[in-house]
Every structure is written in structure tokens, then in C-alpha cells.
GROMACS .gro file of C-alpha atoms in nm:
model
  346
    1UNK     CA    1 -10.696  -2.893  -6.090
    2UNK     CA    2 -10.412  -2.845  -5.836
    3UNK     CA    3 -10.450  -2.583  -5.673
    4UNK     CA    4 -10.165  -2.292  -5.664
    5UNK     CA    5 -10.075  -2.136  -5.373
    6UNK     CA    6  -9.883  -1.784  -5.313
    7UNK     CA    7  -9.671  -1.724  -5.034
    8UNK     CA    8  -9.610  -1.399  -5.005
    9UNK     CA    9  -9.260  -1.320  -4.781
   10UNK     CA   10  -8.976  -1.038  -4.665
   11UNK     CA   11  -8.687  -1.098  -4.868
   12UNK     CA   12  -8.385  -1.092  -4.639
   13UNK     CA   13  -8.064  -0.922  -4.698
   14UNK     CA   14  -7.719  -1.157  -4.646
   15UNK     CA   15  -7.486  -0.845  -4.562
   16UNK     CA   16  -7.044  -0.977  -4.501
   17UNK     CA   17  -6.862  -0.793  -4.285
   18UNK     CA   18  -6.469  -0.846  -4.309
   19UNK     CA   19  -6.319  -0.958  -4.029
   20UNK     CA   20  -5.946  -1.022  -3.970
   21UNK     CA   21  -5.790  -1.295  -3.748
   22UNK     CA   22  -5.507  -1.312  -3.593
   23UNK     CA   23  -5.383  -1.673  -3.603
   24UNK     CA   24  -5.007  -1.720  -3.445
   25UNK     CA   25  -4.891  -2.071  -3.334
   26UNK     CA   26  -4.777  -2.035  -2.960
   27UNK     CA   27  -4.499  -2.237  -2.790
   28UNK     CA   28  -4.416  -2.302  -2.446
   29UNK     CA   29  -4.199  -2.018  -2.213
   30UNK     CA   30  -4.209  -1.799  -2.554
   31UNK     CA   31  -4.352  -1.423  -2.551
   32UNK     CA   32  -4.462  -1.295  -2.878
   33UNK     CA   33  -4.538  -0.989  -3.039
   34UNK     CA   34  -4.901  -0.862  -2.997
   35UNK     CA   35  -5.159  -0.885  -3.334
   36UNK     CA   36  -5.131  -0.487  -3.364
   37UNK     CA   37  -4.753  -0.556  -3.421
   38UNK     CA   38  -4.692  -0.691  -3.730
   39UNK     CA   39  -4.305  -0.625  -3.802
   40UNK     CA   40  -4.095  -0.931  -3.724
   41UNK     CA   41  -3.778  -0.898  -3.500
   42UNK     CA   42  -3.480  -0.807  -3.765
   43UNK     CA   43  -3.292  -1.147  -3.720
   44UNK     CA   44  -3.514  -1.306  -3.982
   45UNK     CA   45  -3.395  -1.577  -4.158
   46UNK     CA   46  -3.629  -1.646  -4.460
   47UNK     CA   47  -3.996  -1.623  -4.565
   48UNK     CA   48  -4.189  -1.903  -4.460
   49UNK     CA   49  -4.578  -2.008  -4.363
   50UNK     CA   50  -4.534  -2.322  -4.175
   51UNK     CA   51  -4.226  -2.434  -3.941
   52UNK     CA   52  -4.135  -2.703  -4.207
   53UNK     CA   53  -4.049  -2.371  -4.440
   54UNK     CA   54  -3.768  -2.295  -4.180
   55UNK     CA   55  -3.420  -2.444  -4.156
   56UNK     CA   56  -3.253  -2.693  -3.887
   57UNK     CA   57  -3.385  -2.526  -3.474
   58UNK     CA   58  -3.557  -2.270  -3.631
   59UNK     CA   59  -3.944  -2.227  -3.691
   60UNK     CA   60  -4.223  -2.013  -3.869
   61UNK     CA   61  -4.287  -1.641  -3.663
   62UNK     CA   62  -4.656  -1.556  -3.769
   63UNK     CA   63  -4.638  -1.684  -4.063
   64UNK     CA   64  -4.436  -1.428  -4.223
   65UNK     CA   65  -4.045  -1.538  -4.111
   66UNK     CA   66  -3.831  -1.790  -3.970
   67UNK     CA   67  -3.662  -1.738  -3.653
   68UNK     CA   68  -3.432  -1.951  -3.420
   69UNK     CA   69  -3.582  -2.140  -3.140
   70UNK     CA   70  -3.492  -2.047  -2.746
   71UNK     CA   71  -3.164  -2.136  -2.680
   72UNK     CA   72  -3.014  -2.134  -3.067
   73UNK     CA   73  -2.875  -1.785  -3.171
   74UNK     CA   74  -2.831  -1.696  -3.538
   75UNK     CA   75  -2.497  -1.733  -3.740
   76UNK     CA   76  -2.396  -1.616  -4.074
   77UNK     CA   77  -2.160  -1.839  -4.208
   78UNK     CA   78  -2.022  -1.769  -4.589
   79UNK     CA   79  -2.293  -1.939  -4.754
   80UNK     CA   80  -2.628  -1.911  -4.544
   81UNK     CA   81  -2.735  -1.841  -4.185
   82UNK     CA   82  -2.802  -2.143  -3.951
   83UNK     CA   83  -2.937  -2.144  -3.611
   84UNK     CA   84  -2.663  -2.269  -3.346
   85UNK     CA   85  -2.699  -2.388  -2.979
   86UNK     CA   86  -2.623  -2.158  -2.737
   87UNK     CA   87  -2.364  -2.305  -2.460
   88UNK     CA   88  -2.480  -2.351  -2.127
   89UNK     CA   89  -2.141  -2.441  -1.939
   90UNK     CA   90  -1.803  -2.407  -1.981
   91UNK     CA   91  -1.690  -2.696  -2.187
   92UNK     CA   92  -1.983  -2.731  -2.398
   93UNK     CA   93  -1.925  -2.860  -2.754
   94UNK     CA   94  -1.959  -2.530  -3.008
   95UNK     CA   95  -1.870  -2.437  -3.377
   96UNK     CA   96  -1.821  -2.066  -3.343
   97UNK     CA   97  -1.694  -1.822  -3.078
   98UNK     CA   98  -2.105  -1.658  -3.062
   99UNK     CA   99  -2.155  -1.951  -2.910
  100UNK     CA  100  -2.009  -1.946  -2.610
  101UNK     CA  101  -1.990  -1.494  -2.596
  102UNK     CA  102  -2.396  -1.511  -2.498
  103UNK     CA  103  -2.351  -1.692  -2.208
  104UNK     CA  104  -1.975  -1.594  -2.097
  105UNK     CA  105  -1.951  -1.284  -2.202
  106UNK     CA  106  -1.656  -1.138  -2.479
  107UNK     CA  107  -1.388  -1.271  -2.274
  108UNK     CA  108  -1.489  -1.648  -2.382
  109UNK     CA  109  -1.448  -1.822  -2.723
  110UNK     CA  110  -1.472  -2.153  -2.928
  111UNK     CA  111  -1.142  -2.339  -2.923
  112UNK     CA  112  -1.096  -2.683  -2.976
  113UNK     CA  113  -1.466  -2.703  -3.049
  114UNK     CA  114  -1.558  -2.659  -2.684
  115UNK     CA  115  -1.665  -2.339  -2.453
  116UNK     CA  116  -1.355  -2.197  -2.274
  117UNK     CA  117  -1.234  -1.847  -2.147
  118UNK     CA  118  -0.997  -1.708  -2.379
  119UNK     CA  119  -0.658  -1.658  -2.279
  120UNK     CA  120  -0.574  -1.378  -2.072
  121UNK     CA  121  -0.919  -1.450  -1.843
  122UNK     CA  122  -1.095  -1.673  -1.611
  123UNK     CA  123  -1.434  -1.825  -1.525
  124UNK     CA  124  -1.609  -1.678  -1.218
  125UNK     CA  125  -1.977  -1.667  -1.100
  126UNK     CA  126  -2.115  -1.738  -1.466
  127UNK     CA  127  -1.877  -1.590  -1.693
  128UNK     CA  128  -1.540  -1.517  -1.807
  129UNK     CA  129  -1.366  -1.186  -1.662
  130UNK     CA  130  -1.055  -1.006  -1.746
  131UNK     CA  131  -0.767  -1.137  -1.567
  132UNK     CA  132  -0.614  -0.861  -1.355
  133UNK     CA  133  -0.310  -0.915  -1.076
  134UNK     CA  134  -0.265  -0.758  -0.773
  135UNK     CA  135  -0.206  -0.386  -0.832
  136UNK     CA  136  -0.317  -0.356  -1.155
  137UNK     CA  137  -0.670  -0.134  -1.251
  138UNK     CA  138  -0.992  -0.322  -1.243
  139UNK     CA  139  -1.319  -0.300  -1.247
  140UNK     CA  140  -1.454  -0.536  -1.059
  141UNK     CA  141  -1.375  -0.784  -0.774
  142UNK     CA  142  -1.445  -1.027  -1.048
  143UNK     CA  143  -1.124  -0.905  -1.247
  144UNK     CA  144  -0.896  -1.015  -0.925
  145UNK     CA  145  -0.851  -1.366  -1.007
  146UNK     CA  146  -0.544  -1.425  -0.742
  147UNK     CA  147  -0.726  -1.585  -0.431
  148UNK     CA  148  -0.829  -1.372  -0.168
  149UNK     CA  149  -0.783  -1.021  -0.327
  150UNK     CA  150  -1.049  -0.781  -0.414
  151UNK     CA  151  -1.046  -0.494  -0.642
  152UNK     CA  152  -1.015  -0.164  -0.382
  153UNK     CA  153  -1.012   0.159  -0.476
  154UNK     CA  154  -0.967   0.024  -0.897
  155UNK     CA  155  -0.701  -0.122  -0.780
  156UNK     CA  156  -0.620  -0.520  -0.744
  157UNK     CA  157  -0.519  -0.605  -0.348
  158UNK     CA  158  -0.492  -0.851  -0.080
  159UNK     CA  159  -0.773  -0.873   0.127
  160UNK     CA  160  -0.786  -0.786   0.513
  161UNK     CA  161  -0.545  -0.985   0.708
  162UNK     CA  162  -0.353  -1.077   0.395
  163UNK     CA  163  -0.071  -0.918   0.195
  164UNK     CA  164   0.117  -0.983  -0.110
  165UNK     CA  165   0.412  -1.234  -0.174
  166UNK     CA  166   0.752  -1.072  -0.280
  167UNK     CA  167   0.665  -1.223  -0.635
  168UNK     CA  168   0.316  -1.047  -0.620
  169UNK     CA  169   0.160  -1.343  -0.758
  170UNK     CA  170  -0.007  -1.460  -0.409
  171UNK     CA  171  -0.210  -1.288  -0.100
  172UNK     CA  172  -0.064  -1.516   0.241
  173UNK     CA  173  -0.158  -1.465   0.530
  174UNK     CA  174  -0.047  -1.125   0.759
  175UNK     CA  175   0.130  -1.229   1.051
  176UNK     CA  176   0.205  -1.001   1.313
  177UNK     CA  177   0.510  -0.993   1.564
  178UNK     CA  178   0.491  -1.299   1.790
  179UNK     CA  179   0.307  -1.502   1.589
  180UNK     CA  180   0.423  -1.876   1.419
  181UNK     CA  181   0.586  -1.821   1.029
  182UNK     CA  182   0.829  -2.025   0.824
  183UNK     CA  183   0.933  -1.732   0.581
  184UNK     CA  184   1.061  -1.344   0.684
  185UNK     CA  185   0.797  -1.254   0.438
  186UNK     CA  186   0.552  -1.393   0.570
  187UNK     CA  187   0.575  -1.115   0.901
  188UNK     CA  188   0.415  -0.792   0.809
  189UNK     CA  189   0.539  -0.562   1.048
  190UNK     CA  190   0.820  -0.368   0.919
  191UNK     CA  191   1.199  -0.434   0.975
  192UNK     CA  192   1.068  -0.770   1.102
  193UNK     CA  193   1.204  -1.162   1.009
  194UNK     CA  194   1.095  -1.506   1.062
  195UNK     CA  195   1.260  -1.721   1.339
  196UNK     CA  196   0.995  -1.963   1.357
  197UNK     CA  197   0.793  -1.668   1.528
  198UNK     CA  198   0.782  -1.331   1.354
  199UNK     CA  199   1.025  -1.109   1.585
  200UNK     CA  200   1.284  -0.808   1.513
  201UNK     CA  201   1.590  -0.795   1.338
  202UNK     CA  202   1.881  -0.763   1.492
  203UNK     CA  203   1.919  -0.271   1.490
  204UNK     CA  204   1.543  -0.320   1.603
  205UNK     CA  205   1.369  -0.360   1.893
  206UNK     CA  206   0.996  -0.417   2.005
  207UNK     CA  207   0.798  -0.093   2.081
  208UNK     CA  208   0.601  -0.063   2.409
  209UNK     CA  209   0.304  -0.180   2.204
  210UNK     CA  210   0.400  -0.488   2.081
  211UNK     CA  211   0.345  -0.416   1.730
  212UNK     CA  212   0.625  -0.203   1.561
  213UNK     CA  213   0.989  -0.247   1.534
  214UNK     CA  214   1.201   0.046   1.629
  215UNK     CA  215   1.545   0.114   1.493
  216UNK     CA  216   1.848   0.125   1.752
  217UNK     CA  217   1.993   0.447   1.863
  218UNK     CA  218   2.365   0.388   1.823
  219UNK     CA  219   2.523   0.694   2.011
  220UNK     CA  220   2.359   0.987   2.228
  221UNK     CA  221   2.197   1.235   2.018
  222UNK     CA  222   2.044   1.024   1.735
  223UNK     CA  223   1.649   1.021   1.682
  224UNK     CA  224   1.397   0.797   1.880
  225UNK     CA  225   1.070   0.716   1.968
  226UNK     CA  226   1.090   0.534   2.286
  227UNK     CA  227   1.355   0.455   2.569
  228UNK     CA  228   1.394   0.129   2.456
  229UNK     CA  229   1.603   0.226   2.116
  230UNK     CA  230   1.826   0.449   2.315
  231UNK     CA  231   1.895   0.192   2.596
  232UNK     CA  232   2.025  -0.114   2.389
  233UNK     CA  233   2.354   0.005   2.336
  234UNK     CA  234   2.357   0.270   2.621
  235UNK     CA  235   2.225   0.208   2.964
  236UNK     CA  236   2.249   0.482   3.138
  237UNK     CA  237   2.028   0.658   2.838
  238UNK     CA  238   1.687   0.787   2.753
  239UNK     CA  239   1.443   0.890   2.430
  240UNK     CA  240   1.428   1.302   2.540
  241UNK     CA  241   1.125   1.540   2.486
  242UNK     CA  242   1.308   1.627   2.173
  243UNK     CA  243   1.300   1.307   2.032
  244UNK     CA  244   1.641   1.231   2.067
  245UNK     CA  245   1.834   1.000   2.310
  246UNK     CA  246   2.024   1.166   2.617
  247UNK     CA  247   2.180   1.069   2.927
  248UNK     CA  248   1.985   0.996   3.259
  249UNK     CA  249   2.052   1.206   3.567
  250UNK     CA  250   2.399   1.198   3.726
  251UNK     CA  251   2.561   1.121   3.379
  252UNK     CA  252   2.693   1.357   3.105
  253UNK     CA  253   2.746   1.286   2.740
  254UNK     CA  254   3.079   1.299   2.598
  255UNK     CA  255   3.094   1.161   2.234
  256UNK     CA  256   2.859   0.939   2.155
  257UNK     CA  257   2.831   0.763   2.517
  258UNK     CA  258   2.724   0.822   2.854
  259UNK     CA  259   2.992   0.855   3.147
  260UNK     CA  260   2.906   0.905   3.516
  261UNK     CA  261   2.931   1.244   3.673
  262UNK     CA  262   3.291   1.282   3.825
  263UNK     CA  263   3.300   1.647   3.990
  264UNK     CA  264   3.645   1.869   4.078
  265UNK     CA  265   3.893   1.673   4.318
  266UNK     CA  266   3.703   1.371   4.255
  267UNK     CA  267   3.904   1.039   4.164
  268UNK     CA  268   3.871   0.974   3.830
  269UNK     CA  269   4.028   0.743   3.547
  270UNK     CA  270   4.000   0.923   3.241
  271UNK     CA  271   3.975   1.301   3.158
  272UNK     CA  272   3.618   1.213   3.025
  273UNK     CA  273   3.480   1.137   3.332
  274UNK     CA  274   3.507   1.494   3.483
  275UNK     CA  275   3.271   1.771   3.452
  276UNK     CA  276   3.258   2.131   3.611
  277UNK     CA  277   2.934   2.321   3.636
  278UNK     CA  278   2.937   2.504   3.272
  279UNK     CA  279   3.131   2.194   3.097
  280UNK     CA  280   2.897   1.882   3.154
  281UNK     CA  281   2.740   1.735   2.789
  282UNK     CA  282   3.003   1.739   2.493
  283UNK     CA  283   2.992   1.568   2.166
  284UNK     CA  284   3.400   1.590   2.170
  285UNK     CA  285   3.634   1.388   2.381
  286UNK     CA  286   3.938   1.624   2.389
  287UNK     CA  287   4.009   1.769   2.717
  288UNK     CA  288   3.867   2.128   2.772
  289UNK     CA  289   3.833   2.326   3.082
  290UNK     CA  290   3.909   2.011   3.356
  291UNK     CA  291   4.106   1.712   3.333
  292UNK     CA  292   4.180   1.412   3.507
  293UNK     CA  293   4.590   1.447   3.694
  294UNK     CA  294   4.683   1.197   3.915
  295UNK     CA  295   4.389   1.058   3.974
  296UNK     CA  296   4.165   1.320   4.065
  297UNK     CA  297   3.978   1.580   3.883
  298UNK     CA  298   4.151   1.869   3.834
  299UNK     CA  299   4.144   2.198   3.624
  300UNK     CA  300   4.346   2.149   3.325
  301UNK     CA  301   4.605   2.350   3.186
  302UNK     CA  302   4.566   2.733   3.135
  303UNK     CA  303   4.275   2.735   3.339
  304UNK     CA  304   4.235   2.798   3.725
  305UNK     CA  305   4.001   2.721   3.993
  306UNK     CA  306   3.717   2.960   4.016
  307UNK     CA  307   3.655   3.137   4.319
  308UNK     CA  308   3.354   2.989   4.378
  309UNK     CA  309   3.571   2.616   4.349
  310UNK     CA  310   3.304   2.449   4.132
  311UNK     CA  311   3.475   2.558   3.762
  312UNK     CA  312   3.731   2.638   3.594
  313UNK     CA  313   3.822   2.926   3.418
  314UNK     CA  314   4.084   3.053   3.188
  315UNK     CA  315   4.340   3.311   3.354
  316UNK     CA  316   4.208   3.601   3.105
  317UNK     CA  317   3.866   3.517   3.305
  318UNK     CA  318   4.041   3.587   3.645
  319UNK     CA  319   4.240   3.876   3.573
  320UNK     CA  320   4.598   3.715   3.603
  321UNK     CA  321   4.635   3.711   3.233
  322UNK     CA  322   4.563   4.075   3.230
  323UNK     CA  323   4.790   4.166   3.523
  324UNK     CA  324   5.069   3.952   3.356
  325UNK     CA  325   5.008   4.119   3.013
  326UNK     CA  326   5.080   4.472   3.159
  327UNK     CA  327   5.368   4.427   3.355
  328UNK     CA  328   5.502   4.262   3.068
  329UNK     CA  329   5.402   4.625   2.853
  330UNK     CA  330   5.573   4.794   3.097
  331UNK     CA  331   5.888   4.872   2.984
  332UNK     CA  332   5.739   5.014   2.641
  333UNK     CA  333   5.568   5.270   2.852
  334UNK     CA  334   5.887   5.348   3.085
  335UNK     CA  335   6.114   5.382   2.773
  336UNK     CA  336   5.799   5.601   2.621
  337UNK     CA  337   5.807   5.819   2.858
  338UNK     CA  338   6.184   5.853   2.901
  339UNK     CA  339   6.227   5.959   2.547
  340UNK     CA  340   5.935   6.228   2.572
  341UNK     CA  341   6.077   6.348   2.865
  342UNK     CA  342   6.396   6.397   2.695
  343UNK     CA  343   6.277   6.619   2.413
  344UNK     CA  344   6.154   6.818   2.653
  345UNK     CA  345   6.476   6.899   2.753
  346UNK     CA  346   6.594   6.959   2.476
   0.00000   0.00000   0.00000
């Protein structure tokens, strides 16, 4: 008889917990979203479980949709959305203008099936800027595409040492007086031309400094700066505290030059030349108080010497005129008098 034998045991309890597991497939230089996020970016392009799901440069995000791989940007064309290559460089081959706008910026665009900036731009450090000429708003130095100009201020200008071409289409070179040109334009200091060295024009002349051109003083009286514009045309002249040019000592003004001092009984050639103590600077050139007769320097007519022999004065000033003007009244007052005398009489 076989014997039977009893085992006598703990039943055990198999108890299944549910776990979840986060399975994502991950690909070189590409960050994706954490387990606890769950919503895919919203340029999805379809529903998919493995990359093979997904169209051309795209593959499978978690699982759930398709997306395009780095360096591929969506594009809806009018049938379907495909994933595109972005451009790189300027020149690159492209289909679409979204293409090239990533990496260049709006300012770029698809034509003739390559990367280019669009009209009206150009390419600089990376991407395609607004085109902006000298004086014209901008926003950045990037916008000034003429060489050597900078965007100052909002404006568009010529960089330091540099200055605009009469067509403003160029920034050349700033040359100051003195220095080598081959164009007046190319001499920035003003009233300045080119003969083969920047120098003055012909009514200028060089200021003390070296640096300015100075307009000529044509005739005593007009405005100046220094002694220089006076002295061109007049010799015997000098820039005054007032600005204006004047004669130098032991000359007088009459008109618009300078004549030397010729005093009473003086030789003399012209009637300009003379001068008493209270007629010496004149704009006019007519003969006044003195006058030049025979030679000398004489008081001219209607006037007398002066006691004191260094003017000239007019009779009226002496008392002669009034002496002669009485005696000349006085037979009105004799034939007065006889007539009141007479109806006395009477």
C-alpha cells in the first residue's frame, strides 16, 4: 500500500500592481518633453507609433505624433504638410520662401529655387537686413549697407573721418586743408577746392588755425574774423574789436579803402587824402570840411581855419556869417525906425 502523504502549506497571495512606463525613443542633440508632459508640440503632423508611420524627414514623437527632424521645418502646401530643409547659407537650394526666413530673417526669400535676400536688402553677419542709405531712419548699423557708415542717432551716416559723396551714394574719405585730393569734394572744410591739395577758393583765405576758410573783406567796414580777410584787398587794414575791418593807425577810411593821413597844409594829391581833427573816417568821397588846392591841404570852400589851425569850420561856426547877416539886416532896421519916428511927428 503506498503510502499517502499530506503536506500541509501557507497559500500565498500573487497581488499586481499597475505600473506605467514611460518609453520615448531618444535621438542625438534632441531635448524632449518630460514623461509628466504628455501634450505634443502643436506642429503635429499625423498620428503615428513608429517613425515608419511618419512622412519623408520626419519621425514618431512618443508615440503619439509625427514631427519634423532638426533642421527640417514644417510646410503646408495645398494638399498635405511635408517637412522641408532648413537653409544654412545664402544660396542654398529651397522650394519655399520658409525656407530660407528661419535662418535670414523676413528680409530673405526663395527665388530661383535658391536662398537670397529679397530685393530691397542685403546679407550681413548672418542674415538679411533692410537696406537703408545714408540719411535715411534705421535701426541698426546693420541697416547701413553703404561701406563705412553706421546708423547714428536713427539716422544712416558716414563714419568718423569720412563724409558723403555729392550723389550720397558713397562715404570717401575727409580730407582736410593741405592734404593730397583729386576732386573739390573730396576737401571737407568749407568754401574749400581741390588743386591737387585741398586749399581755398579764390574770396577765401586760410584762418590762423589752419583749418577754416574765411571769406574776404572787400571794403572797410564789412564783417570779419581775423586780420587776414581784411588785409587781402586792403593793406593798410585790420579785423576791429567789433568784428569789422578798419584802418591801421595813421590812415583814415574814406569809402571803402584806406588812405594815409594827410593833415592841413600838407601836400596832397587828391581831396581824399586830407583829414582835420573832427573829419578823419568817412564812408563818402565827396569833399566836406578840407580839400586838397594846389597841392596842399587846405580848408575847402565856405569853411575857415579854426583858431586853433587844426580844423575847419563853417563861417556860421566863427561868427563871420553872423556879423555878415546883420549888417546885411541893417537897412530894414534903419528904414524901421525912420518910419516910426515919423509918425511920431505926426
Amino acid at each position: 500500500m503506498t503510502p499517502i502523504r499530506t503536506v500541509v502549506g501557507i497559500s500565498r497571495l500573487l497581488v499586481l500592481v499597475p505600473v506605467t512606463v514611460c518609453a520615448t525613443i531618444s535621438y542625438v542633440n534632441q531635448q524632449l518633453p518630460r514623461c509628466s508632459d504628455r501634450t505634443p508640440p502643436p506642429q503635429t503632423l499625423a498620428k503615428c507609433r513608429y517613425d515608419e508611420d511618419c512622412m519623408k524627414n520626419a519621425y514618431c514623437w512618443d508615440q503619439e505624433a509625427c514631427l519634423c527632424k532638426d533642421g527640417f521645418i514644417v510646410n503646408k502646401n495645398r494638399t498635405h504638410l511635408e517637412c522641408l530643409k532648413v537653409a544654412n547659407a545664402i544660396g542654398d537650394p529651397c522650394e519655399v520662401d520658409i525656407q530660407c526666413q528661419v535662418t535670414f530673417a523676413p528680409y530673405s526669400e526663395c527665388r530661383q529655387r535658391i536662398c537670397q535676400c529679397s530685393d530691397g536688402s542685403h546679407y550681413v553677419e548672418g542674415r538679411c537686413y533692410e537696406s537703408v542709405g545714408l540719411g535715411l531712419p534705421c535701426q541698426s548699423h546693420r541697416n547701413c549697407y553703404i561701406k563705412d557708415s553706421f546708423c547714428v542717432t536713427g539716422f544712416c551716416a558716414c563714419t568718423l573721418n569720412y563724409h558723403a559723396n555729392p550723389r550720397n551714394d558713397v562715404c570717401i574719405p575727409s580730407i582736410e586743408l593741405g592734404g593730397k585730393c583729386s576732386k573739390d569734394y573730396d576737401c571737407i572744410a568749407e568754401n574749400s577746392r581741390c588743386l591737387d591739395f585741398c586749399t581755398c577758393k579764390v574770396d577765401h583765405v586760410l584762418s590762423s588755425d589752419g583749418k577754416r576758410c574765411l571769406k574776404v573783406s572787400e571794403s572797410i567796414g564789412e564783417p570779419c574774423q581775423e586780420n587776414s580777410q581784411c588785409q587781402l584787398f586792403q593793406r593798410e587794414s585790420e579785423c576791429g574789436p567789433n568784428g569789422r575791418c578798419r584802418c591801421i593807425k595813421y590812415f583814415h577810411q574814406r569809402g571803402s579803402i584806406c588812405l594815409k593821413d594827410t593833415l592841413l597844409n600838407d601836400r596832397c594829391q587828391s581831396h581824399r587824402e586830407c583829414i582835420t581833427e573832427t573829419y578823419r573816417d568817412s564812408n563818402s568821397t565827396e569833399v566836406m570840411n578840407v580839400d586838397c588846392i594846389d597841392g596842399f591841404c587846405k580848408c575847402a570852400k565856405d569853411y575857415i581855419l579854426a583858431e586853433e589851425l587844426h580844423d575847419c569850420i563853417r563861417y556860421s561856426d566863427n561868427g563871420a556869417a553872423t556879423f555878415t547877416e546883420s549888417w546885411q539886416q541893417l537897412p530894414l532896421v534903419l528904414n524901421f525906425v525912420f518910419f516910426a519916428s515919423f509918425s511920431l511927428t505926426l
